[in-house]
Short mmCIF file of C-alpha atoms and ligand atoms in Angstrom, two decimals:
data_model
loop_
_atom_site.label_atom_id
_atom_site.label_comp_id
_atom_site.label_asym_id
_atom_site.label_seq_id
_atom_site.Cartn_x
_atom_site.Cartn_y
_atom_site.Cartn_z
CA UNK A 1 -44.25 3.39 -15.99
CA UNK A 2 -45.23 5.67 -18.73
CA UNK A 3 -46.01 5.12 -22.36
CA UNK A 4 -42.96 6.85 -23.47
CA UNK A 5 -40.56 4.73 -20.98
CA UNK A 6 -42.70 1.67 -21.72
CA UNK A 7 -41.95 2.34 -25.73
CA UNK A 8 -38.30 3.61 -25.62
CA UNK A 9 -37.43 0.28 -23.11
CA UNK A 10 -39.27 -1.99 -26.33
CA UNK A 11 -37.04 -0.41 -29.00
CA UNK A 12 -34.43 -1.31 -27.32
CA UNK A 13 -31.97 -3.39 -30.08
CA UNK A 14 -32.11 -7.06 -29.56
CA UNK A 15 -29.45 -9.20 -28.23
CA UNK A 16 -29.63 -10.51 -31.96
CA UNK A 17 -28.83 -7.67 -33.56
CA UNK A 18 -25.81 -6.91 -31.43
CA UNK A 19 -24.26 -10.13 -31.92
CA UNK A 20 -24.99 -9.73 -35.18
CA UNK A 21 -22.79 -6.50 -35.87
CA UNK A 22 -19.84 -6.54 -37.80
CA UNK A 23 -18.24 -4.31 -35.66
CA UNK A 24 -17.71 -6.81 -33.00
CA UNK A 25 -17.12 -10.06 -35.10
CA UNK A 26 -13.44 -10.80 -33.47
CA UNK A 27 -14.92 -10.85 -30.22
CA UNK A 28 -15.97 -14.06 -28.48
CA UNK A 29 -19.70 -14.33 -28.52
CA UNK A 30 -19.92 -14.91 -24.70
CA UNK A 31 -17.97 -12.04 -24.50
CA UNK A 32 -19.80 -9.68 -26.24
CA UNK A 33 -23.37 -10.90 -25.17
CA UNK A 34 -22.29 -9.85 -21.43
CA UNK A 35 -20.94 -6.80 -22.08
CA UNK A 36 -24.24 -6.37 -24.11
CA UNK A 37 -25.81 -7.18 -21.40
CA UNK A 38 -23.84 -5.01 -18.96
CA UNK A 39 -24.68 -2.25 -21.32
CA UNK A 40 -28.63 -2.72 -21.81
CA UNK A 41 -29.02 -2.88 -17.96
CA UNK A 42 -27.32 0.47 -17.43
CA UNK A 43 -29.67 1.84 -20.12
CA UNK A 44 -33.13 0.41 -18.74
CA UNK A 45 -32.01 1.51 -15.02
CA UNK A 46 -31.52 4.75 -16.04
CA UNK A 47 -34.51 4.41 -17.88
CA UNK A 48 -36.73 3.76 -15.54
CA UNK A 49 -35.08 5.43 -12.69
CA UNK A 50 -36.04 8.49 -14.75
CA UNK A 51 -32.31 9.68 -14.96
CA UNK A 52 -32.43 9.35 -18.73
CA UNK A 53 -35.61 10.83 -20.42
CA UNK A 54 -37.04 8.52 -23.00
CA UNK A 55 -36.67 11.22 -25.59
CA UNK A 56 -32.55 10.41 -25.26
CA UNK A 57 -31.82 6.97 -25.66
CA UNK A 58 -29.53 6.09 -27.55
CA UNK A 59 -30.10 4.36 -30.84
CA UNK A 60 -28.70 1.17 -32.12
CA UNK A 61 -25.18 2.29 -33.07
CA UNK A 62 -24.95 4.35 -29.94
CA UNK A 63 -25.30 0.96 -28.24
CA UNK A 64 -23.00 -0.47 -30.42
CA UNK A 65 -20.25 1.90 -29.87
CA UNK A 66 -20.96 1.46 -25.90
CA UNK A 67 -20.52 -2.27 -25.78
CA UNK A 68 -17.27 -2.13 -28.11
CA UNK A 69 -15.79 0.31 -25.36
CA UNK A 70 -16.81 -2.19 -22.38
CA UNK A 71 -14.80 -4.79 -24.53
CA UNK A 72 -12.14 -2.68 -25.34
CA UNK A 73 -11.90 -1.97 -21.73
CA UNK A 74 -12.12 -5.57 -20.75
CA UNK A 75 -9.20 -5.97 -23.06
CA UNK A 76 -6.76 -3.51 -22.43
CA UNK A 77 -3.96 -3.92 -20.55
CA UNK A 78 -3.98 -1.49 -17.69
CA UNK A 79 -1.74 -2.29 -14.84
CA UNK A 80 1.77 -2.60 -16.20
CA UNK A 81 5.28 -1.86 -14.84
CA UNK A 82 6.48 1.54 -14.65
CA UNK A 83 9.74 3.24 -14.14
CA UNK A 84 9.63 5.57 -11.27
CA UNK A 85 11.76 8.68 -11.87
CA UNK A 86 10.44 10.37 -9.34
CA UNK A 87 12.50 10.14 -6.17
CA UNK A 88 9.44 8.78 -4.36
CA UNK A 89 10.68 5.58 -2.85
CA UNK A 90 7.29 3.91 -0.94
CA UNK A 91 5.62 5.80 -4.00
CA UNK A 92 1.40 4.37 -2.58
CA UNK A 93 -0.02 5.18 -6.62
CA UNK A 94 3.35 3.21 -7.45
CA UNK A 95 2.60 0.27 -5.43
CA UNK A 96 5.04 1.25 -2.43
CA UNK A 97 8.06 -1.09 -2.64
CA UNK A 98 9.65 -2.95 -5.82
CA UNK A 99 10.63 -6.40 -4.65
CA UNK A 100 14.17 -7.35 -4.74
CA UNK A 101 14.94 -9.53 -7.84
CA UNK A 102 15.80 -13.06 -6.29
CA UNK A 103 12.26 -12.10 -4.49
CA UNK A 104 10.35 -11.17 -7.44
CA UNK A 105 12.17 -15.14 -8.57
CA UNK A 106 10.62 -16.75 -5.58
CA UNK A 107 7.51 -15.56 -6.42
CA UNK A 108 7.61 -16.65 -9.94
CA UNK A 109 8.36 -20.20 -9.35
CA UNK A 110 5.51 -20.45 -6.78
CA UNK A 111 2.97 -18.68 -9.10
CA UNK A 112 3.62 -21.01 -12.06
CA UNK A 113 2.66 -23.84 -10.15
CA UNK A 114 2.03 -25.89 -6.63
CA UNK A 115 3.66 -24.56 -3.73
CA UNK A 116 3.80 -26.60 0.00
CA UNK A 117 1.56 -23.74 1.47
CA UNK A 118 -0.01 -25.62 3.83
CA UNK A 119 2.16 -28.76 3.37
CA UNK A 120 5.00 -30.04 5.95
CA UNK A 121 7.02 -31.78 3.12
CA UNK A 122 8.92 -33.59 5.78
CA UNK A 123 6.05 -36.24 7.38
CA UNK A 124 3.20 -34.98 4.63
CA UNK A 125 1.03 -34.08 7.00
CA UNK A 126 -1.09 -30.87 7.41
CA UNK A 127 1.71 -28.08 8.24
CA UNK A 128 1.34 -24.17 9.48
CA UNK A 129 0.93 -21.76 6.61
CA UNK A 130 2.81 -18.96 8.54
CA UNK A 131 5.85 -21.30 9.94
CA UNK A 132 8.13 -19.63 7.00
CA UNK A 133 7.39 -16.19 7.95
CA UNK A 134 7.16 -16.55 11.54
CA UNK A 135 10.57 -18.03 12.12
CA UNK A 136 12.23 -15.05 10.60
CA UNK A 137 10.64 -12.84 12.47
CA UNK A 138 11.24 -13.69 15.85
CA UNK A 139 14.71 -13.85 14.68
CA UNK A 140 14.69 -10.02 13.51
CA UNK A 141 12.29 -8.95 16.39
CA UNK A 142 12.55 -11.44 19.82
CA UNK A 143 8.86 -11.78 19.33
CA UNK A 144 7.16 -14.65 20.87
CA UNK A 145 5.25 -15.31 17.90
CA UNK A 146 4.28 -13.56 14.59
CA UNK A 147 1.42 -13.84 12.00
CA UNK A 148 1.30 -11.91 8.77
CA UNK A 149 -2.03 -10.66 7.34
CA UNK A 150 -3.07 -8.97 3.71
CA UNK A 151 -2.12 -5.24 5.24
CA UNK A 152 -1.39 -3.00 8.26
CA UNK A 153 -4.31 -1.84 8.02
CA UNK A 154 -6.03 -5.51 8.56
CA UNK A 155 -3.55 -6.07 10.96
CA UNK A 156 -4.68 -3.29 13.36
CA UNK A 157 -8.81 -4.18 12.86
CA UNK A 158 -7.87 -8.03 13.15
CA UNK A 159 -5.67 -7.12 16.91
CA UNK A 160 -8.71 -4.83 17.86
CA UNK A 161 -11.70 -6.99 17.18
CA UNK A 162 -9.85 -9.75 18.60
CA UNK A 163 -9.10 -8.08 21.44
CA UNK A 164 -11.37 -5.37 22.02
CA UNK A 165 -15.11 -6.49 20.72
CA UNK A 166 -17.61 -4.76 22.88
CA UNK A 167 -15.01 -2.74 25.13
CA UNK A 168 -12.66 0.15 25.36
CA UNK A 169 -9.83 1.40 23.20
CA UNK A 170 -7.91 3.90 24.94
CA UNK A 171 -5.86 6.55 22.25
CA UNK A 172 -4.21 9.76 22.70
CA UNK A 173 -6.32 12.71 20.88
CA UNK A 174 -2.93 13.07 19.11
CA UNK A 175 -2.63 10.01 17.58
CA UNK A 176 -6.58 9.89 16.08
CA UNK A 177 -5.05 9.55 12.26
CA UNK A 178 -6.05 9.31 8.99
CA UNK A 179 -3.57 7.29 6.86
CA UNK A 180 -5.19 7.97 4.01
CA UNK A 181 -7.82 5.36 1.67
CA UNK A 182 -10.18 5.78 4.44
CA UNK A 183 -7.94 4.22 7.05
CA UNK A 184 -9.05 6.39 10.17
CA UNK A 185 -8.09 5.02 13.41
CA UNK A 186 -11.51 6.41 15.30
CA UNK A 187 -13.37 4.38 12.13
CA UNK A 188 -10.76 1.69 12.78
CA UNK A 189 -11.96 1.32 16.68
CA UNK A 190 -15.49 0.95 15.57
CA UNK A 191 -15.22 -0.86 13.07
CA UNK A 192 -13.41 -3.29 15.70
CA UNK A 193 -16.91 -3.03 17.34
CA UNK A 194 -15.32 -1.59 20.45
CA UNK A 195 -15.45 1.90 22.09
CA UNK A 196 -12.71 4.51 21.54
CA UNK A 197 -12.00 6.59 24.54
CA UNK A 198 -10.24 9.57 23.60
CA UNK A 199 -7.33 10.98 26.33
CA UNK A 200 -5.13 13.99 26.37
CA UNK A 201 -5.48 16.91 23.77
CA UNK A 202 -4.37 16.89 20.56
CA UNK A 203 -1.13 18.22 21.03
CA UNK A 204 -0.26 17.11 24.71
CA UNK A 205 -0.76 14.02 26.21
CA UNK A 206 1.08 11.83 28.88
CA UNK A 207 0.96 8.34 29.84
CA UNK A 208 -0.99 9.88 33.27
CA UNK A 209 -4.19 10.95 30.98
CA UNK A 210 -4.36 6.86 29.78
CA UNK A 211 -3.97 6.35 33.69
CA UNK A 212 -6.53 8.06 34.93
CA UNK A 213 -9.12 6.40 32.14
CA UNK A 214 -8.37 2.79 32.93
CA UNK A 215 -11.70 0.42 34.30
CA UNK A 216 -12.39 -3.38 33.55
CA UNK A 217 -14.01 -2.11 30.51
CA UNK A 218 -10.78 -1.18 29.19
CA UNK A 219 -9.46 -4.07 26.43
CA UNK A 220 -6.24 -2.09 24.75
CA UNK A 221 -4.08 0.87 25.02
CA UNK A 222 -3.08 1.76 21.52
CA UNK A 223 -0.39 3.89 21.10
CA UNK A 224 -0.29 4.69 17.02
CA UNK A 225 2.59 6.05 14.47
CA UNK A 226 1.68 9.65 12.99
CA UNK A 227 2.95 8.22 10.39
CA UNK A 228 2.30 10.73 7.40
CA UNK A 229 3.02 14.64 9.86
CA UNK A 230 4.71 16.13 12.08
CA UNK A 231 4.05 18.01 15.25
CA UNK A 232 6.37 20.68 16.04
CA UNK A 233 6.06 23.19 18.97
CA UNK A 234 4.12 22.72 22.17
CA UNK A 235 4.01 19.04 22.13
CA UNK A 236 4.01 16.11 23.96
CA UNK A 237 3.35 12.27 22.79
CA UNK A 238 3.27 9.98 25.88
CA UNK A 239 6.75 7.90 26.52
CA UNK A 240 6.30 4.54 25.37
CA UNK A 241 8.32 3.57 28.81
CA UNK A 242 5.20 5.31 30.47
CA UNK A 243 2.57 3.57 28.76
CA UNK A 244 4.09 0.25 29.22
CA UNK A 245 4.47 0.86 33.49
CA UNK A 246 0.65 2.22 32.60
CA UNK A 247 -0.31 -1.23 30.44
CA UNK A 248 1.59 -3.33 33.42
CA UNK A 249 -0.20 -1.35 36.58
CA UNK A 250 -3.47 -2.14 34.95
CA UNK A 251 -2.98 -6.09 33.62
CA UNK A 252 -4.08 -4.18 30.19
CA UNK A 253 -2.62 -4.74 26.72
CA UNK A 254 -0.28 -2.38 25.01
CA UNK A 255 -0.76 -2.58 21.33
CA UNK A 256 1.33 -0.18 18.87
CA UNK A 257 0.60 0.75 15.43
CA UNK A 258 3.73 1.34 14.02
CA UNK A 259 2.84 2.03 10.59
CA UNK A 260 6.27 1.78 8.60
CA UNK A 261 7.43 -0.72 10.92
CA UNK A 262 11.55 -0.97 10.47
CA UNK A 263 13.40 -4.27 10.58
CA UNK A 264 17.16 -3.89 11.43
CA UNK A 265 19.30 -0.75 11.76
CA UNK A 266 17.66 2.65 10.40
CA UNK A 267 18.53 2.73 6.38
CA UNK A 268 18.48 6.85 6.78
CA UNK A 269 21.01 8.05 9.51
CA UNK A 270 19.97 11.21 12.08
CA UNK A 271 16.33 11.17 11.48
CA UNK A 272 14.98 9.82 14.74
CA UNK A 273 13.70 6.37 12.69
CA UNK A 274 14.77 4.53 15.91
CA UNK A 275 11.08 5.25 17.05
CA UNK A 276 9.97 3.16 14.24
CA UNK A 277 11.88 -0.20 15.30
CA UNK A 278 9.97 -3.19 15.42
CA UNK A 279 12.26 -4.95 17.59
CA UNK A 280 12.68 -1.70 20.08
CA UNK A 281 9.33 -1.25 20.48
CA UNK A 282 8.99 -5.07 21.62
CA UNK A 283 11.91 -4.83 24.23
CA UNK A 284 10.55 -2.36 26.13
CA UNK A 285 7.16 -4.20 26.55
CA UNK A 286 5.02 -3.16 24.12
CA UNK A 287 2.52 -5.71 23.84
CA UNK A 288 1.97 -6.04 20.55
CA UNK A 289 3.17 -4.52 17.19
CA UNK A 290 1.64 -4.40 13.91
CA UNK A 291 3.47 -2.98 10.73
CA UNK A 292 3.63 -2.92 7.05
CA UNK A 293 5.55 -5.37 4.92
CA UNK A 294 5.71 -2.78 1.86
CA UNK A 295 6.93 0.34 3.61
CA UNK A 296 10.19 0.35 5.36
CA UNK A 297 10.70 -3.39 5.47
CA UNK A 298 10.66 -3.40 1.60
CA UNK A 299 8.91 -6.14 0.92
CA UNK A 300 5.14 -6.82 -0.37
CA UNK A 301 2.00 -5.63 0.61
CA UNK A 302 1.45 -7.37 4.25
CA UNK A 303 0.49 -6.48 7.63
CA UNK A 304 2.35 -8.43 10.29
CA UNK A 305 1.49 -8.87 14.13
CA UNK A 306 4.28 -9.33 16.44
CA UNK A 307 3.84 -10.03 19.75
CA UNK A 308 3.25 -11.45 23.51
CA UNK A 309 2.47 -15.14 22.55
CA UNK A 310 -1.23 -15.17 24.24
CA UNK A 311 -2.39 -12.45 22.45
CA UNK A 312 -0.54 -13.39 19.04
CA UNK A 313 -3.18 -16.49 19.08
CA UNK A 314 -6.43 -14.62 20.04
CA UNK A 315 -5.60 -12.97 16.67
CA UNK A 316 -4.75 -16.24 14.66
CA UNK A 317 -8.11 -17.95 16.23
CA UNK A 318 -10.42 -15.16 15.60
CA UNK A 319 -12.68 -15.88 12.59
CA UNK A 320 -11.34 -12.22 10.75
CA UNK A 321 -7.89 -13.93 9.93
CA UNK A 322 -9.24 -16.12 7.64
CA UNK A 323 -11.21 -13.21 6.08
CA UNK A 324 -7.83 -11.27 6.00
CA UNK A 325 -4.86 -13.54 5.10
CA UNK A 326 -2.11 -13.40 3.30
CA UNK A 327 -2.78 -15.07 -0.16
CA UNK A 328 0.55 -17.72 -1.34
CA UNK A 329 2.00 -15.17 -3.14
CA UNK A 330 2.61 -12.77 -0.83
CA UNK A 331 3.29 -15.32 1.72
CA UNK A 332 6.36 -15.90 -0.31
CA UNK A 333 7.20 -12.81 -1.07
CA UNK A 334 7.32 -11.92 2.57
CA UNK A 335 9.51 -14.66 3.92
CA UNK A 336 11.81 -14.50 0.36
CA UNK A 337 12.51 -10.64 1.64
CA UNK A 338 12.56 -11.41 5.74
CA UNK A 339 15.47 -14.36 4.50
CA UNK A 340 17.43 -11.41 3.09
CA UNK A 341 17.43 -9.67 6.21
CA UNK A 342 17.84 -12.49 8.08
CA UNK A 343 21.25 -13.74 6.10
CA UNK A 344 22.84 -10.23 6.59
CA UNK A 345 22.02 -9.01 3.05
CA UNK A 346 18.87 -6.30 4.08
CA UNK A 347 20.68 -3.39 2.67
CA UNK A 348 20.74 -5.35 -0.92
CA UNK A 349 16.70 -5.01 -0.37
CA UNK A 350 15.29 -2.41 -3.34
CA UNK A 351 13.91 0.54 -0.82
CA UNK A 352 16.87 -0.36 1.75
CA UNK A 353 19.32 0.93 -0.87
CA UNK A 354 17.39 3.74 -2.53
CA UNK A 355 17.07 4.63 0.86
CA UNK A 356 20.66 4.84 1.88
CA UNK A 357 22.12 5.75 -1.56
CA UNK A 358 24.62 8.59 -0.62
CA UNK A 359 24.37 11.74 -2.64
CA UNK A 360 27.59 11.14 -4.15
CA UNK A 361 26.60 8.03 -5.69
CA UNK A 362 23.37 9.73 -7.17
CA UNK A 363 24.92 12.41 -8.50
CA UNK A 364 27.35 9.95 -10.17
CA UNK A 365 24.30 8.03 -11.67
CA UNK A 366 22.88 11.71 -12.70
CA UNK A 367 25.66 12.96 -14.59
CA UNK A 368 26.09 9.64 -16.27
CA UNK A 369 22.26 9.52 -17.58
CA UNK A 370 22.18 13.26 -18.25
CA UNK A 371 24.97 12.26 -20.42
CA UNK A 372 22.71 9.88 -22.64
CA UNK A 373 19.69 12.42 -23.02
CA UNK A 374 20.77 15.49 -25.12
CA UNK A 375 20.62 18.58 -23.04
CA UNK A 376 20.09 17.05 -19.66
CA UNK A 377 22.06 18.92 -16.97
CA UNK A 378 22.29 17.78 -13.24
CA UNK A 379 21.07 19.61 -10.01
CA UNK A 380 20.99 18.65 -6.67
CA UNK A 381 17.91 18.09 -5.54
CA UNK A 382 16.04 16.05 -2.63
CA UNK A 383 13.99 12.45 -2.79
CA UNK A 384 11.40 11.70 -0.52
CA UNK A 385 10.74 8.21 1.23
CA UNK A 386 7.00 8.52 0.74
CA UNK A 387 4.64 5.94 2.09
CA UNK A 388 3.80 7.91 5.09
CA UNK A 389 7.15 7.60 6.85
CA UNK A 390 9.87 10.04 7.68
CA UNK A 391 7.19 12.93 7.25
CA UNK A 392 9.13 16.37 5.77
CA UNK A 393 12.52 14.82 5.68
CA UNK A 394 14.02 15.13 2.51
CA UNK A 395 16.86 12.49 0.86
CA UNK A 396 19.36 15.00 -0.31
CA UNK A 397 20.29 13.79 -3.93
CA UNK A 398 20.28 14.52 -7.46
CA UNK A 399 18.21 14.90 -10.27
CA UNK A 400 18.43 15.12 -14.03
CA UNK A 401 16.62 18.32 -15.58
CA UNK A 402 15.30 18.32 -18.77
CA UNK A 403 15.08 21.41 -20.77
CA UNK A 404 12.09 20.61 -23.42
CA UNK A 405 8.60 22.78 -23.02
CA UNK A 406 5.87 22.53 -22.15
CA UNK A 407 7.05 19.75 -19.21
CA UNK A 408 3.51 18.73 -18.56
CA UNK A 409 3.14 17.83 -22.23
CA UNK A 410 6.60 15.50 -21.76
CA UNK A 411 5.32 13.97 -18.73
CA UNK A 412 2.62 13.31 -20.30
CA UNK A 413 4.19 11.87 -23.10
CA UNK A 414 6.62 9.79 -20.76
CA UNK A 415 3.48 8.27 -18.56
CA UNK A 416 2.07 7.33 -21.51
CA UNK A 417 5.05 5.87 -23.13
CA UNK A 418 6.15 1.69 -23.21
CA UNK A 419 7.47 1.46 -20.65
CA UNK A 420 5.68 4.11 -18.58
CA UNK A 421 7.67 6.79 -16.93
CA UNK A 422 6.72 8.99 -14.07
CA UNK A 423 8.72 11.65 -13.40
CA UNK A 424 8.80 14.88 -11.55
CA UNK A 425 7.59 18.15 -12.82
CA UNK A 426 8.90 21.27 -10.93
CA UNK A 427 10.39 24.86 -11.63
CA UNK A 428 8.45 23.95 -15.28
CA UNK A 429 10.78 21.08 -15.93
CA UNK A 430 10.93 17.71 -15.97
CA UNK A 431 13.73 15.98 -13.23
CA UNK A 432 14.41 12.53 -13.34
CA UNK A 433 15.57 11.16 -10.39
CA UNK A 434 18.02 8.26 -10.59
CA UNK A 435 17.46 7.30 -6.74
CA UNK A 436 13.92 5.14 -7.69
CA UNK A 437 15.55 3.92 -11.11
CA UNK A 438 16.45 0.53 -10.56
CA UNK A 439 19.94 -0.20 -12.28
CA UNK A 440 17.96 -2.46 -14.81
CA UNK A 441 16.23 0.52 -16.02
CA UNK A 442 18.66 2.93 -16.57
CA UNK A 443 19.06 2.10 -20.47
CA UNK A 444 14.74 1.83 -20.80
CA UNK A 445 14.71 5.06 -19.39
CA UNK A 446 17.41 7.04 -21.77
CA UNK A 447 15.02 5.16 -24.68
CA UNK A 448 11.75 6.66 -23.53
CA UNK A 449 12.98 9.84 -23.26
CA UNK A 450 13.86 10.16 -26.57
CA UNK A 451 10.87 8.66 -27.64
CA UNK A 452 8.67 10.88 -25.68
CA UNK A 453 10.56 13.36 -26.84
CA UNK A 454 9.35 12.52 -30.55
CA UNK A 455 6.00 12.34 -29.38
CA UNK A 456 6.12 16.09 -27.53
CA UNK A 457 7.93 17.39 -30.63
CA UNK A 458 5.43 16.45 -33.57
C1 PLP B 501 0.52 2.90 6.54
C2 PLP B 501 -0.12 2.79 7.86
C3 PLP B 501 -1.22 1.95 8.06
C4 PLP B 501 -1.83 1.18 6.92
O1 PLP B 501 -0.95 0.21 6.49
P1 PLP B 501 -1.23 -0.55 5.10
O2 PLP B 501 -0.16 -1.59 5.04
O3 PLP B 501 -1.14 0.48 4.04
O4 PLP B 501 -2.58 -1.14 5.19
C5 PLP B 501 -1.76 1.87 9.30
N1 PLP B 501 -1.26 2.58 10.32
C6 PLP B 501 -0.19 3.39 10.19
C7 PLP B 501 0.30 4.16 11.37
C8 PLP B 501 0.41 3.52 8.95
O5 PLP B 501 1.46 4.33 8.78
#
């Protein structure tokens, strides 16, 4: 270390002489001495990692001013509800799926307080943690068994370390995705700690090319969703028909990665969704099926195994569950949304109805909010289900334009509003689409536009 590194870290203010300011006499002392703390560190590693020259460091106010920004920071609200105009239904930066409101009550009631999570009220004794959720879902699906995890995408790594540690993982070139947030199913296989082998090209493969690759290495066949595009011309994705009589031939696993994973009938008619059906893809002997609990199904963030009973448990023994379980709160939220579906009311389920809200109906709820917001008109215009399913398949609908300039400034203005709105910019408006307003909303929303409004005006 240098003189000049040696004598800027030893001028340094003084944990006294923070505490000490007026400037941050509301805030608990504990409070402030960490984020003192916090701060200084930063400082003396850059110091002495010779990213800041000793000629810059920053004097005592400068330090001052830093550690009342870590504490405003560490006070400021920053996740908050938000009122998604946007005709994005499994909007990801929107937290995919709203829950349904007696949900979003059975969640409430367990969060407040105890909850029989691992309880069997009836002889007091130890009881499963998953019974609630499993039950429903072999009624919806005719699996042998379920488990639910934190996501799909700890579903899949929990079925392929469990099954596939040290062996082979056969995919189809075409189905090597990227989901996005650094879910890659090549990274996925490895991560596993098994061996991907690759078969097929990326835009033709049959069930022969996972034939031909087979040995007693092989653990899994994984057939997986492209969930987010679409392939169009001379393709061919191996028959899931074929890869079952391939998975049977060999004594070898079939696991699919369905992605959006859809519980009961399709919510969007004529769109080939059918391929997505948990419950399909289980009858004609796919081994085992992991989904998402937030995408299609509608419910909260979850990844859920269905499956051939034997291979169901390999996944609920293996030490990565533990790591990767569903926390009490989703737990409930899960099996409060699977009981909808399961008592015939699935279509009452928040993304189940945006989903299947007709155009009529929209345009209905468009005119009748464009007629609360001075010079709002209507136009049709198409939603998008979002979340990496139904890839380029719009929801025709209808949208409220607003005429004010410069949109991006009203956007703005509306995001940063209470409560938040995020709407659509295009064609150098903003269009509010009524499809992702939840009927609660609808009077919030007319508010902050006007509002916003105010705010873009001044
Ligand atoms: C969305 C998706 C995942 C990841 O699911 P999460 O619930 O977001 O973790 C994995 N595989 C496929 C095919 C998907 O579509």
């Amino acid at each position: 270390m240098d003189s000049n590194t040696r004598a800027a870290l030893a001028g340094l203010p003084s944990m006294t002489s923070i505490l000490a300011s007026a400037q941050l006499s509301d805030v608990p002392h504990d409070v402030v001495k960490d984020a003192a703390r916090s701060v200084l560190a930063d400082v003396r590693t850059a110091l002495l990692s010779g990213a800041l020259d000793s000629a810059h460091v920053p004097d005592e106010q400068a330090i001052l001013e830093r550690v009342t920004r870590v504490v405003q920071a560490a006070r400021a609200r920053r996740l908050r509800a938000v009122i998604n105009a946007t005709g994005v239904v499994l909007h990801t930066n929107l937290g995919r799926a709203p829950l349904a409101a007696e949900v979003a009550q059975a969640v409430s009631e367990v969060a407040a307080g105890y909850a029989n999570v691992e309880l069997e009220l009836s002889h007091g004794q130890r009881g499963g943690r998953l019974s609630g959720v499993e039950a429903p879902l072999q009624a919806l699906t005719g699996a042998d068994r379920a488990i639910a995890v934190n996501n799909n995408a700890a579903a899949v790594l929990l079925v392929l370390t469990a099954l596939s540690r040290d062996r082979e993982v056969v995919v189809s070139r075409g189905e090597l995705v990227e989901i996005g947030g650094s879910f890659r199913v090549p990274d996925v296989v490895s991560a596993g700690g098994a061996k991907l082998v690759e078969v097929g090209t990326t835009n033709r493969t049959r069930a022969a090319d996972f034939d031909r690759v087979v040995t007693d290495q092989t653990a899994v066949l994984l057939r997986v969703h492209p969930s987010n595009f679409r392939q169009v011309g001379f393709v061919h994705r191996p028959d899931r028909a074929a890869l079952v009589a391939v998975a049977r031939k060999h004594g070898v696993p079939l696991v699919e990665d369905l992605g959006s994973g859809l519980l009961g009938a399709a919510p969007v008619a004529g769109v080939g969704l059918e391929e997505e059906g948990v419950e399909a893809a289980l009858a004609a002997g796919v081994d085992l099926v992991c989904f998402s609990g937030d995408k299609l199904l509608g419910g909260p963030q979850a990844g859920i195994i269905v499956g051939r009973a034997d291979l169901v448990e390999r996944c609920r023994r293996h030490p990565l569950y533990r790591a990767l379980r569903l926390d009490k709160l989703g737990l409930v939220a899960l099996e409060a949304t699977l009981r909808m579906y399961v008592e015939g009311r699935g279509d009452h389920i928040p993304t189940r109805a945006m989903l299947m809200a007709t155009p009529d109906a929209l345009r209905e709820q468009a005119v009748a909010l464009a007629a609360r917001i001075p010079g709002a008109t209507v136009e049709a215009d198409e939603g998008v289900t979002g979340g990496g399913a139904l890839p380029g398949h719009g929801l025709a609908g209808w949208t409220v334009r607003l005429p004010d300039r410069p949109a991006d400034a009203l956007a703005k203005a509306l995001r940063m509003g209470s409560p938040a709105v995020v709407a659509r910019v295009a064609d150098g408006a903003v269009r509010l689409d009524p499809r992702t307003v939840l009927p609660a909303e609808r009077t919030a929303l007319v508010a902050a536009v006007a509002r916003a409004r105010a705010v873009n005006d001044r």
